[in-house]
């Protein structure tokens, strides 16, 4: 079968095959197998990871993230996700696992490989493997059958290694029960909050400002700056080189049917009676009673839009509760589940969500539809053209970097690539001073370079750069007059937090003596607040998310009601006392045992596998050139 596939398929330019193979452990990390570059970004037990492998893994990871995050994928997000390190780690782990497969003589037979290829939906037509479809799909992705088969074989080897490593991991009923109890026990607490923002009368004086400036002069200097020259490879520069054929459009349409399905939609109005998701039973019942009264008025014939304007507490009340036309995924689940079961004109009984109680009126239903290839053609052409332009820009930048490795100057490379060497003014690390859309990302990349060093290919947004820093501008001391307001603000916050903490400590001491937080609140003319029941991973009503607050709350008991220390969060300082604890019943645990065991097993397997990888790393010789991940 495999030989037949090879004999009946031509050769194409090698690129990375996207969207067909799901490589075990690693979301990608397979680089160009035809790299002719001798240099490497890292080595694993003396086996190199080439520049091509690293750049392809990085680029593919960015493309997958772009598909996931779409317009929300910014340079700041790429930096926060540490994408370069992720790409390098995936390649290192792949080398380690492949070495283990070879060491353990893990084999994949032709029959196993053939079965996997025959089962790939992308190669099917009318539910059956189709040789013409197979050829077109590989050609569309510029991938040779030999490379595709090798990728699949490697993935199957890695799957076998993973199965061997994780075969001994299991979860007992006792573990699952304890885990469920830990995750689903809920507590509620009383608290007194001391907010630093309330100490408005505390501001630093001129002497304090002067002393702070003198002691911290190094903090008040101008930003260091750089000047750079660069070559830019933008996808739009290559628009004239891209032509999308009807065959490509048809192939894409057949391979991505989900993109052209218009889901079922509903047009609706609603009336919202708000109640917090963590509110106590009394508040929930009161809101439900109010919602039911509204429901009775609606089903009695009152105009729903007018009723919404009068009673709804949601943002759509001014529009008569009108929500427009929406698909099921656009709404929170309990609301959507109900709305998509209703007939046009039907009014629902109150439905509870995290926002409160909803009374829903369905206005219209729109059945799911599938766009024809003719209707979708323009959309597909744009998508394919953007992908192809992105590919060309990347490979042009890669060719330019080849010339850097060969020793060419940026000016020589500009002549070879028919690009213009562009020059910047001075800019700081945040990109201030740069006149370009990708300012922050460009600056971030430039500040990792030594002066006169040419970077490797830097992807910033959807554009590729080669950057050379030509001048470093050192910071200079800023006079007090320029930074005085910033010092006043910094010192003021510090002094107000100190005063708030002192006040909270006094309240805690009084509560320890009185053993009654309510009495302390009354004596100090403060409001004693209470949370609703919350689990360990919940955001806490009135507090937000705080590991310290949550941990302390779960340590409280009916016998040890008062937290022995003041708790500090971003919102202020808290004195906390026990209110209530709710533990799952044995019946509830039994009902959820299968699901929780599965969840815990996945967690344990992930931890166990990562520990195994870490052990391989510790016992291996791994060398990394830091310039390629900076």
Coordinates of C-alpha atoms in Angstrom, one line a residue:
X1 CA 0.0 0.0 0.0
X2 CA 2.7 2.5 1.0
X3 CA 4.9 1.8 -2.0
X4 CA 1.8 2.1 -4.2
X5 CA 1.1 5.5 -2.6
X6 CA 4.6 6.6 -3.3
X7 CA 4.7 5.4 -6.8
X8 CA 1.5 7.2 -7.7
X9 CA 2.3 10.6 -6.1
X10 CA 4.7 13.2 -7.4
X11 CA 7.4 15.2 -5.4
X12 CA 6.6 18.6 -4.0
X13 CA 8.5 21.4 -2.1
X14 CA 8.8 20.4 1.5
X15 CA 6.8 22.5 4.0
X16 CA 5.2 21.7 7.3
X17 CA 2.1 19.6 7.1
X18 CA -0.7 21.3 9.0
X19 CA -4.0 20.0 10.3
X20 CA -3.7 16.3 9.5
X21 CA -1.3 14.8 12.0
X22 CA -1.9 15.2 15.7
X23 CA 1.6 14.4 17.1
X24 CA 1.5 12.8 20.6
X25 CA 2.7 14.9 23.5
X26 CA 3.8 17.7 21.3
X27 CA 1.4 20.0 19.5
X28 CA 4.1 20.4 16.8
X29 CA 7.9 20.5 16.7
X30 CA 8.7 18.8 13.4
X31 CA 11.1 20.9 11.3
X32 CA 12.3 20.8 7.8
X33 CA 13.8 17.4 7.0
X34 CA 15.7 18.9 4.0
X35 CA 17.6 21.6 5.9
X36 CA 21.0 22.3 4.4
X37 CA 22.0 24.6 7.2
X38 CA 24.9 23.2 9.4
X39 CA 24.2 25.5 12.3
X40 CA 21.9 24.5 15.2
X41 CA 20.0 26.3 17.9
X42 CA 20.5 23.4 20.4
X43 CA 21.6 19.8 20.7
X44 CA 20.3 16.8 22.6
X45 CA 23.0 14.2 23.3
X46 CA 25.0 15.7 20.5
X47 CA 22.1 15.4 18.0
X48 CA 21.5 18.9 16.6
X49 CA 18.2 20.8 16.4
X50 CA 18.7 22.9 13.3
X51 CA 17.7 26.5 12.8
X52 CA 15.2 25.3 10.2
X53 CA 13.6 22.9 12.7
X54 CA 13.4 25.6 15.3
X55 CA 12.0 28.3 13.0
X56 CA 9.5 26.0 11.5
X57 CA 8.3 24.8 14.9
X58 CA 8.0 28.3 16.1
X59 CA 6.2 29.5 13.0
X60 CA 3.8 26.6 13.1
X61 CA 3.0 27.1 16.8
X62 CA 2.3 30.8 16.1
X63 CA 0.0 29.7 13.2
X64 CA -1.9 27.3 15.5
X65 CA -2.2 30.0 18.1
X66 CA -3.5 32.5 15.5
X67 CA -6.2 30.0 14.5
X68 CA -7.1 29.6 18.2
X69 CA -6.9 33.3 19.3
X70 CA -7.5 35.0 15.9
X71 CA -7.4 38.8 16.3
X72 CA -6.6 38.5 20.0
X73 CA -3.2 37.1 19.3
X74 CA -0.9 40.1 20.0
X75 CA 2.8 40.4 20.4
X76 CA 2.3 40.8 24.2
X77 CA 0.4 37.5 24.3
X78 CA 3.1 35.7 22.3
X79 CA 5.6 37.0 24.7
X80 CA 3.5 36.1 27.8
X81 CA 3.1 32.6 26.4
X82 CA 6.8 32.3 25.9
X83 CA 6.2 30.7 22.4
X84 CA 9.8 30.4 21.4
X85 CA 10.7 28.4 24.5
X86 CA 7.6 26.3 24.0
X87 CA 8.7 25.5 20.4
X88 CA 12.3 24.6 21.5
X89 CA 11.0 22.5 24.4
X90 CA 8.8 20.5 22.1
X91 CA 11.7 19.8 19.8
X92 CA 13.9 18.8 22.7
X93 CA 11.3 16.5 24.1
X94 CA 10.7 14.9 20.6
X95 CA 14.4 14.1 20.3
X96 CA 14.4 12.6 23.8
X97 CA 11.4 10.4 23.1
X98 CA 12.6 9.3 19.7
X99 CA 15.9 8.3 21.3
X100 CA 14.0 6.2 23.9
X101 CA 11.9 4.6 21.1
X102 CA 15.2 3.6 19.3
X103 CA 16.7 2.4 22.6
X104 CA 13.7 0.2 23.4
X105 CA 13.5 -1.0 19.7
X106 CA 9.9 0.3 19.4
X107 CA 8.8 -0.5 15.9
X108 CA 5.8 0.4 13.7
X109 CA 4.9 -2.1 11.0
X110 CA 3.8 -1.1 7.5
X111 CA 0.4 -2.6 8.3
X112 CA -0.1 -0.4 11.4
X113 CA 1.0 2.7 9.4
X114 CA -1.3 1.8 6.5
X115 CA -4.3 1.4 8.8
X116 CA -3.7 4.8 10.3
X117 CA -3.4 6.5 6.8
X118 CA -6.5 4.7 5.6
X119 CA -8.5 6.0 8.6
X120 CA -7.7 9.7 8.2
X121 CA -10.9 11.5 7.3
X122 CA -9.1 14.1 5.2
X123 CA -8.3 11.4 2.6
X124 CA -11.9 10.1 2.5
X125 CA -14.6 10.6 -0.1
X126 CA -18.0 9.4 0.7
X127 CA -16.6 7.7 3.7
X128 CA -14.0 5.7 1.8
X129 CA -10.2 6.3 1.3
X130 CA -9.7 8.0 -2.0
X131 CA -6.4 8.0 -3.8
X132 CA -7.0 11.2 -5.8
X133 CA -8.1 13.0 -2.6
X134 CA -4.9 11.7 -0.9
X135 CA -2.8 13.1 -3.7
X136 CA -4.6 16.5 -3.6
X137 CA -4.4 16.9 0.1
X138 CA -0.7 16.2 0.2
X139 CA -0.1 18.4 -2.8
X140 CA -2.1 21.2 -1.2
X141 CA 0.2 21.0 1.8
X142 CA 3.3 20.7 -0.3
X143 CA 4.3 17.5 1.5
X144 CA 5.9 14.4 0.0
X145 CA 4.4 11.0 0.8
X146 CA 7.8 9.8 2.1
X147 CA 7.8 12.7 4.6
X148 CA 4.2 12.2 5.5
X149 CA 4.7 8.5 6.2
X150 CA 7.7 9.2 8.3
X151 CA 5.8 11.8 10.4
X152 CA 3.0 9.3 11.0
X153 CA 5.5 6.5 11.8
X154 CA 7.2 8.7 14.4
X155 CA 3.9 9.8 15.9
X156 CA 2.9 6.1 16.3
X157 CA 6.3 5.3 17.9
X158 CA 5.8 8.1 20.4
X159 CA 2.2 6.9 21.1
X160 CA 3.7 3.5 21.9
X161 CA 6.3 5.0 24.2
X162 CA 3.6 7.1 26.0
X163 CA 1.5 4.0 26.5
X164 CA 4.4 2.2 28.0
X165 CA 5.3 5.1 30.3
X166 CA 1.7 5.6 31.5
X167 CA 0.6 2.0 31.6
X168 CA 1.1 1.8 35.4
X169 CA -0.7 4.9 36.3
X170 CA -4.1 4.4 37.9
X171 CA -6.5 6.1 40.3
X172 CA -8.2 4.3 43.2
X173 CA -11.7 5.0 44.4
X174 CA -10.3 6.4 47.6
X175 CA -8.1 8.9 45.7
X176 CA -11.1 9.9 43.5
X177 CA -13.3 10.4 46.6
X178 CA -10.7 12.5 48.4
X179 CA -10.1 14.6 45.2
X180 CA -13.8 15.2 44.8
X181 CA -14.2 16.2 48.4
X182 CA -11.3 18.6 48.1
X183 CA -12.6 20.2 44.9
X184 CA -16.3 20.4 45.9
X185 CA -16.3 21.2 49.6
X186 CA -17.6 24.8 49.9
X187 CA -17.2 27.3 52.7
X188 CA -18.6 30.8 53.5
X189 CA -17.0 33.4 55.8
X190 CA -17.7 36.7 57.5
X191 CA -15.1 39.4 57.1
X192 CA -14.1 43.0 57.9
X193 CA -12.3 44.7 55.0
X194 CA -9.9 47.6 55.5
X195 CA -9.4 49.3 52.1
X196 CA -6.2 51.4 51.8
X197 CA -8.1 53.7 49.3
X198 CA -10.2 54.9 52.2
X199 CA -7.2 56.6 53.9
X200 CA -7.4 59.6 51.6
X201 CA -5.9 62.0 54.2
X202 CA -2.5 60.2 54.0
X203 CA -0.1 61.8 51.5
X204 CA 3.7 62.1 51.7
X205 CA 5.2 65.4 52.5
X206 CA 8.0 67.2 50.5
X207 CA 10.7 65.9 52.9
X208 CA 9.6 62.3 52.4
X209 CA 9.5 62.8 48.6
X210 CA 13.0 64.2 48.7
X211 CA 14.4 61.4 50.9
X212 CA 12.8 58.7 48.7
X213 CA 14.2 60.3 45.5
X214 CA 17.7 60.4 47.1
X215 CA 17.6 56.8 48.2
X216 CA 16.2 55.5 45.0
X217 CA 17.8 57.6 42.3
X218 CA 18.5 54.6 40.1
X219 CA 14.8 54.0 39.7
X220 CA 14.3 57.5 38.2
X221 CA 16.4 57.5 35.1
X222 CA 15.3 57.8 31.5
X223 CA 14.6 54.6 29.6
X224 CA 17.5 53.0 27.8
X225 CA 17.1 53.3 24.0
X226 CA 18.2 51.7 20.8
X227 CA 18.5 52.6 17.2
X228 CA 18.3 49.9 14.6
X229 CA 18.2 49.1 10.9
X230 CA 16.0 46.3 9.6
X231 CA 14.6 44.3 6.7
X232 CA 10.8 43.7 6.7
X233 CA 9.0 40.8 5.0
X234 CA 5.3 41.5 5.0
X235 CA 2.8 38.9 3.6
X236 CA 1.1 41.7 1.6
X237 CA 4.3 42.4 -0.3
X238 CA 3.8 39.0 -2.1
X239 CA 0.1 39.4 -3.1
X240 CA 0.9 39.5 -6.8
X241 CA 2.7 36.1 -6.6
X242 CA -0.4 34.3 -5.3
X243 CA -3.1 32.7 -7.5
X244 CA -5.7 30.5 -6.0
X245 CA -7.3 28.0 -8.3
X246 CA -10.8 26.6 -8.3
X247 CA -9.3 23.2 -7.4
X248 CA -7.7 24.6 -4.3
X249 CA -11.0 26.2 -3.3
X250 CA -12.8 22.9 -3.8
X251 CA -10.2 21.0 -1.8
X252 CA -10.4 23.4 1.1
X253 CA -14.2 23.4 1.0
X254 CA -14.3 19.6 1.2
X255 CA -11.6 19.4 4.0
X256 CA -13.2 22.0 6.2
X257 CA -17.0 21.4 6.1
X258 CA -17.5 22.7 9.6
X259 CA -16.4 26.2 8.5
X260 CA -19.3 26.5 6.1
X261 CA -22.1 25.2 8.3
X262 CA -24.3 28.0 9.6
X263 CA -25.6 26.7 12.9
X264 CA -29.2 26.8 14.1
X265 CA -30.1 30.2 15.5
X266 CA -32.8 31.8 17.6
X267 CA -34.2 35.3 17.9
X268 CA -35.3 36.1 21.4
X269 CA -36.0 38.6 24.2
X270 CA -35.5 38.1 27.9
X271 CA -36.2 39.7 31.3
X272 CA -33.4 39.3 33.8
X273 CA -33.8 39.4 37.6
X274 CA -30.3 39.7 38.9
X275 CA -28.9 37.5 41.7
X276 CA -25.2 36.8 42.3
X277 CA -24.0 33.3 41.6
X278 CA -22.7 33.0 45.1
X279 CA -25.7 34.5 46.9
X280 CA -27.3 32.7 49.8
X281 CA -30.5 30.7 49.5
X282 CA -32.7 33.5 50.8
X283 CA -31.6 36.0 48.1
X284 CA -31.9 33.3 45.4
X285 CA -35.5 32.5 46.4
X286 CA -36.5 36.2 46.6
X287 CA -35.2 36.8 43.1
X288 CA -37.0 33.6 41.8
X289 CA -40.2 34.8 43.3
X290 CA -39.8 38.2 41.6
X291 CA -39.1 36.4 38.3
X292 CA -42.1 34.2 38.6
X293 CA -44.3 37.2 39.1
X294 CA -43.0 38.7 35.9
X295 CA -43.5 35.4 34.1
X296 CA -47.2 35.3 35.2
X297 CA -47.7 38.8 33.8
X298 CA -46.0 37.8 30.5
X299 CA -48.1 34.7 30.0
X300 CA -51.2 36.6 30.9
X301 CA -50.8 38.7 27.8
X302 CA -48.8 41.8 28.7
X303 CA -46.5 43.1 26.0
X304 CA -43.2 41.4 26.7
X305 CA -41.0 44.3 25.4
X306 CA -42.9 46.8 27.6
X307 CA -42.6 44.4 30.5
X308 CA -38.9 44.0 30.0
X309 CA -38.4 47.8 30.0
X310 CA -40.3 48.0 33.3
X311 CA -38.8 45.0 35.2
X312 CA -35.6 43.7 33.6
X313 CA -32.4 44.4 35.4
X314 CA -30.2 43.5 32.5
X315 CA -28.4 45.8 30.0
X316 CA -31.0 45.0 27.2
X317 CA -33.9 46.3 29.2
X318 CA -34.0 49.6 27.3
X319 CA -34.4 47.6 24.1
X320 CA -37.3 45.7 25.5
X321 CA -35.0 42.8 26.4
X322 CA -34.1 42.2 22.8
X323 CA -31.1 39.9 22.4
X324 CA -31.0 39.7 18.6
X325 CA -30.3 36.5 16.6
X326 CA -27.8 34.2 18.2
X327 CA -26.4 30.7 17.9
X328 CA -26.3 28.3 20.8
X329 CA -22.6 28.8 21.6
X330 CA -23.1 32.6 22.0
X331 CA -25.2 32.3 25.2
X332 CA -24.5 30.8 28.6
X333 CA -25.4 27.1 28.7
X334 CA -28.6 27.0 30.9
X335 CA -30.0 30.0 28.9
X336 CA -29.1 28.5 25.5
X337 CA -30.4 25.0 26.4
X338 CA -33.8 26.4 27.2
X339 CA -34.0 28.9 24.4
X340 CA -33.2 26.3 21.7
X341 CA -36.0 24.1 22.9
X342 CA -38.7 26.7 22.6
X343 CA -41.1 27.4 19.8
X344 CA -41.6 30.9 18.3
X345 CA -43.9 32.9 20.6
X346 CA -43.3 30.6 23.6
X347 CA -42.4 32.2 27.0
X348 CA -40.3 30.2 29.4
X349 CA -40.6 29.8 33.1
X350 CA -37.6 31.4 35.0
X351 CA -34.3 29.9 34.1
X352 CA -31.3 30.3 36.5
X353 CA -27.8 31.2 35.3
X354 CA -24.8 32.8 37.0
X355 CA -26.4 36.2 36.3
X356 CA -29.7 35.5 37.9
X357 CA -33.2 34.4 36.7
X358 CA -34.3 34.8 33.1
X359 CA -37.7 34.8 31.6
X360 CA -37.3 34.1 27.9
X361 CA -39.5 34.8 24.9
X362 CA -38.6 33.0 21.7
X363 CA -39.4 35.1 18.6
X364 CA -38.0 33.1 15.7
X365 CA -36.0 29.9 14.9
X366 CA -33.6 29.6 12.0
X367 CA -32.6 26.1 10.9
X368 CA -29.0 25.2 10.3
X369 CA -27.7 25.7 6.7
X370 CA -24.6 24.8 4.7
X371 CA -23.0 27.3 2.4
X372 CA -22.4 26.0 -1.1
X373 CA -18.9 26.0 -2.5
X374 CA -19.9 28.9 -4.8
X375 CA -21.2 30.9 -1.8
X376 CA -18.0 30.2 0.2
X377 CA -15.5 30.6 -2.7
X378 CA -14.5 34.2 -2.0
X379 CA -14.1 33.6 1.7
X380 CA -11.9 30.5 0.9
X381 CA -9.8 32.4 -1.7
X382 CA -9.0 35.1 0.9
X383 CA -8.1 32.5 3.5
X384 CA -5.9 30.5 1.2
X385 CA -4.2 33.6 -0.3
X386 CA -3.4 34.9 3.2
X387 CA -1.9 31.6 4.1
X388 CA 0.2 31.4 0.9
X389 CA 1.4 35.0 1.3
X390 CA 2.3 34.3 4.9
X391 CA 4.3 31.2 3.7
X392 CA 6.1 33.2 1.0
X393 CA 7.0 36.0 3.5
X394 CA 8.4 33.4 5.9
X395 CA 10.5 31.6 3.4
X396 CA 11.8 34.8 1.9
X397 CA 12.9 35.9 5.4
X398 CA 14.4 32.4 5.9
X399 CA 16.4 32.8 2.7
X400 CA 17.6 36.2 3.9
X401 CA 18.8 34.7 7.1
X402 CA 20.7 32.0 5.2
X403 CA 22.7 34.9 3.7
X404 CA 23.3 36.2 7.3
X405 CA 24.8 32.8 8.2
X406 CA 26.9 33.0 5.0
X407 CA 28.4 36.3 6.3
X408 CA 26.5 38.8 4.1
X409 CA 25.8 42.3 5.4
X410 CA 22.2 43.6 5.8
X411 CA 22.8 45.9 2.8
X412 CA 24.0 43.0 0.6
X413 CA 20.9 41.0 1.7
X414 CA 18.7 43.9 0.8
X415 CA 20.0 43.9 -2.7
X416 CA 19.5 40.1 -3.0
X417 CA 16.0 40.2 -1.7
X418 CA 15.0 43.5 -3.4
X419 CA 14.2 45.0 0.0
X420 CA 15.0 48.4 1.5
X421 CA 17.1 48.7 4.6
X422 CA 14.9 50.8 7.0
X423 CA 16.3 52.9 9.8
X424 CA 14.6 53.8 13.1
X425 CA 15.0 56.7 15.4
X426 CA 15.8 56.1 19.1
X427 CA 13.2 53.9 20.8
X428 CA 12.7 52.4 24.3
X429 CA 11.8 48.9 25.3
X430 CA 8.1 49.6 25.0
X431 CA 8.4 50.7 21.4
X432 CA 8.0 54.4 22.1
X433 CA 9.7 56.2 19.3
X434 CA 8.9 53.6 16.6
X435 CA 6.6 54.5 13.8
X436 CA 5.2 51.0 13.0
X437 CA 2.2 48.8 13.9
X438 CA 4.5 46.2 15.5
X439 CA 6.4 48.7 17.7
X440 CA 6.2 46.8 21.0
X441 CA 7.2 43.5 19.5
X442 CA 10.0 45.0 17.4
X443 CA 11.4 46.8 20.5
X444 CA 11.2 43.7 22.6
X445 CA 13.2 41.8 19.9
X446 CA 15.8 44.5 19.4
X447 CA 16.5 44.8 23.1
X448 CA 17.7 41.2 23.2
X449 CA 20.4 41.9 20.6
X450 CA 24.0 43.0 21.1
X451 CA 25.0 46.1 19.2
X452 CA 25.9 45.3 15.5
X453 CA 24.4 41.8 15.8
X454 CA 21.9 40.8 13.1
X455 CA 19.0 38.8 14.5
X456 CA 17.5 35.6 13.3
X457 CA 14.1 35.8 11.7
X458 CA 11.7 37.5 14.1
X459 CA 8.0 37.1 13.6
X460 CA 6.1 40.1 15.0
X461 CA 2.4 39.9 14.3
X462 CA 2.2 38.4 10.9
X463 CA 5.4 40.1 9.6
X464 CA 9.0 38.9 9.6
X465 CA 12.0 41.0 10.4
X466 CA 15.8 40.8 10.4
X467 CA 17.0 43.4 12.9
X468 CA 20.4 45.0 13.6
X469 CA 20.9 47.3 16.5
X470 CA 23.3 50.1 15.4
X471 CA 23.4 52.3 18.5
X472 CA 22.7 51.9 22.2
X473 CA 21.6 55.0 24.1
X474 CA 22.2 54.7 27.9
X475 CA 19.8 56.1 30.4
X476 CA 20.3 59.5 32.1
X477 CA 19.3 60.7 35.6
X478 CA 15.9 62.4 35.6
X479 CA 15.5 65.5 37.8
X480 CA 13.1 65.4 40.8
X481 CA 10.7 67.8 39.2
X482 CA 10.0 65.3 36.3
X483 CA 9.3 62.4 38.6
X484 CA 7.8 64.1 41.7
X485 CA 4.2 63.1 40.8
X486 CA 5.2 59.5 40.3
X487 CA 7.0 59.4 43.7
X488 CA 4.0 61.0 45.5
X489 CA 1.8 58.3 44.0
X490 CA 4.1 55.5 44.9
X491 CA 4.8 56.7 48.4
X492 CA 1.1 57.5 49.0
X493 CA 0.0 54.0 48.1
X494 CA 2.7 52.5 50.4
X495 CA 1.7 54.7 53.3
X496 CA -2.0 54.1 52.8
X497 CA -1.4 50.3 52.7
X498 CA 0.6 50.5 55.9
X499 CA -2.1 52.5 57.7
X500 CA -4.8 50.0 56.5
X501 CA -2.7 47.0 57.7
X502 CA -2.2 48.6 61.1
X503 CA -6.0 49.2 61.4
X504 CA -6.7 45.6 60.4
X505 CA -4.3 44.3 63.0
X506 CA -6.1 46.4 65.6
X507 CA -9.4 44.9 64.5
X508 CA -8.0 41.4 64.7
X509 CA -6.7 41.9 68.2
X510 CA -10.1 43.3 69.3
X511 CA -11.8 40.3 67.7
X512 CA -9.5 37.8 69.5
X513 CA -10.4 39.4 72.8
X514 CA -14.1 39.7 72.1
X515 CA -14.4 36.4 70.2
X516 CA -17.1 38.1 68.2
X517 CA -16.4 39.8 64.9
X518 CA -19.9 41.3 64.7
X519 CA -19.4 43.1 68.0
X520 CA -16.0 44.5 66.7
X521 CA -17.7 45.7 63.5
X522 CA -20.5 47.4 65.5
X523 CA -18.0 49.1 67.9
X524 CA -15.9 50.4 65.0
X525 CA -18.9 51.5 62.9
X526 CA -18.0 49.1 60.2
X527 CA -20.1 46.7 58.0
X528 CA -19.6 43.0 58.7
X529 CA -19.7 41.4 55.2
X530 CA -20.3 37.8 54.3
X531 CA -19.5 35.7 51.3
X532 CA -21.7 33.0 49.7
X533 CA -20.5 29.5 49.7
X534 CA -17.4 29.1 47.5
X535 CA -15.1 26.2 46.4
X536 CA -11.4 26.3 46.4
X537 CA -11.2 27.4 42.7
X538 CA -14.0 29.9 42.8
X539 CA -13.7 33.7 42.6
X540 CA -15.0 34.9 46.0
X541 CA -17.9 37.3 46.2
X542 CA -16.5 40.7 47.4
X543 CA -12.9 39.5 47.5
X544 CA -12.0 38.2 44.0
X545 CA -9.4 35.5 43.6
X546 CA -6.8 35.1 46.4
X547 CA -5.0 31.9 47.2
X548 CA -4.2 33.2 50.7
X549 CA -7.8 34.1 51.5
X550 CA -9.1 30.8 50.1
X551 CA -6.6 28.7 52.0
X552 CA -7.3 30.5 55.3
X553 CA -11.0 30.2 54.8
X554 CA -10.8 26.4 54.4
X555 CA -8.7 26.1 57.5
X556 CA -11.5 27.6 59.7
X557 CA -13.8 25.4 61.6
X558 CA -16.8 25.8 64.0
X559 CA -14.3 25.4 66.9
X560 CA -11.5 27.7 65.4
X561 CA -13.8 30.4 64.0
X562 CA -11.4 33.3 63.7
X563 CA -8.5 33.4 61.3
X564 CA -5.4 34.1 63.5
X565 CA -3.8 36.6 61.0
X566 CA -4.8 39.5 58.8
X567 CA -5.1 38.5 55.2
X568 CA -3.8 40.7 52.5
X569 CA -5.1 40.8 48.9
X570 CA -5.0 43.2 46.0
X571 CA -8.2 44.8 47.4
X572 CA -7.0 45.4 50.9
X573 CA -6.7 43.7 54.3
X574 CA -9.2 41.3 55.8
X575 CA -10.1 40.0 59.2
X576 CA -12.0 36.7 58.6
X577 CA -14.2 34.4 60.6
X578 CA -16.0 31.1 59.9
X579 CA -19.6 31.2 58.8
X580 CA -20.5 27.9 57.1
X581 CA -19.1 24.7 55.5
X582 CA -20.9 22.4 53.0
X583 CA -19.4 19.0 52.4
X584 CA -20.6 16.8 49.4
X585 CA -22.8 13.8 50.5
X586 CA -21.7 10.2 49.9
X587 CA -24.5 9.9 47.3
X588 CA -23.2 12.9 45.4
X589 CA -19.7 11.5 45.4
X590 CA -20.8 8.2 44.1
X591 CA -22.8 9.8 41.2
X592 CA -19.7 11.7 40.1
X593 CA -17.0 9.0 40.8
X594 CA -16.6 7.8 37.3
X595 CA -16.1 11.3 35.8
X596 CA -13.8 12.4 38.7
X597 CA -11.7 9.3 38.4
X598 CA -11.3 10.0 34.6
X599 CA -10.3 13.6 35.3
X600 CA -7.9 12.7 38.0
X601 CA -6.3 10.0 35.9
X602 CA -5.7 12.5 33.1
X603 CA -4.1 14.9 35.6
X604 CA -1.9 12.1 37.1
X605 CA -0.9 10.9 33.7
X606 CA 0.2 14.4 32.6
X607 CA 2.2 14.8 35.8
X608 CA 3.8 11.4 35.6
X609 CA 4.7 11.9 31.9
X610 CA 6.2 15.3 32.6
X611 CA 8.2 13.8 35.5
X612 CA 9.5 11.1 33.1
X613 CA 10.5 13.8 30.5
X614 CA 12.2 15.8 33.2
X615 CA 14.2 12.8 34.3
X616 CA 15.2 12.2 30.7
X617 CA 16.4 15.8 30.5
X618 CA 18.4 15.6 33.7
X619 CA 20.2 12.5 32.4
X620 CA 20.9 14.0 29.0
X621 CA 23.3 16.5 27.6
X622 CA 21.3 19.4 26.4
X623 CA 23.0 22.5 25.0
X624 CA 21.0 25.6 23.9
X625 CA 22.2 28.7 22.0
X626 CA 20.4 31.5 24.0
X627 CA 20.2 33.9 21.0
X628 CA 17.6 31.9 19.3
X629 CA 15.0 32.1 22.1
X630 CA 15.6 35.7 23.1

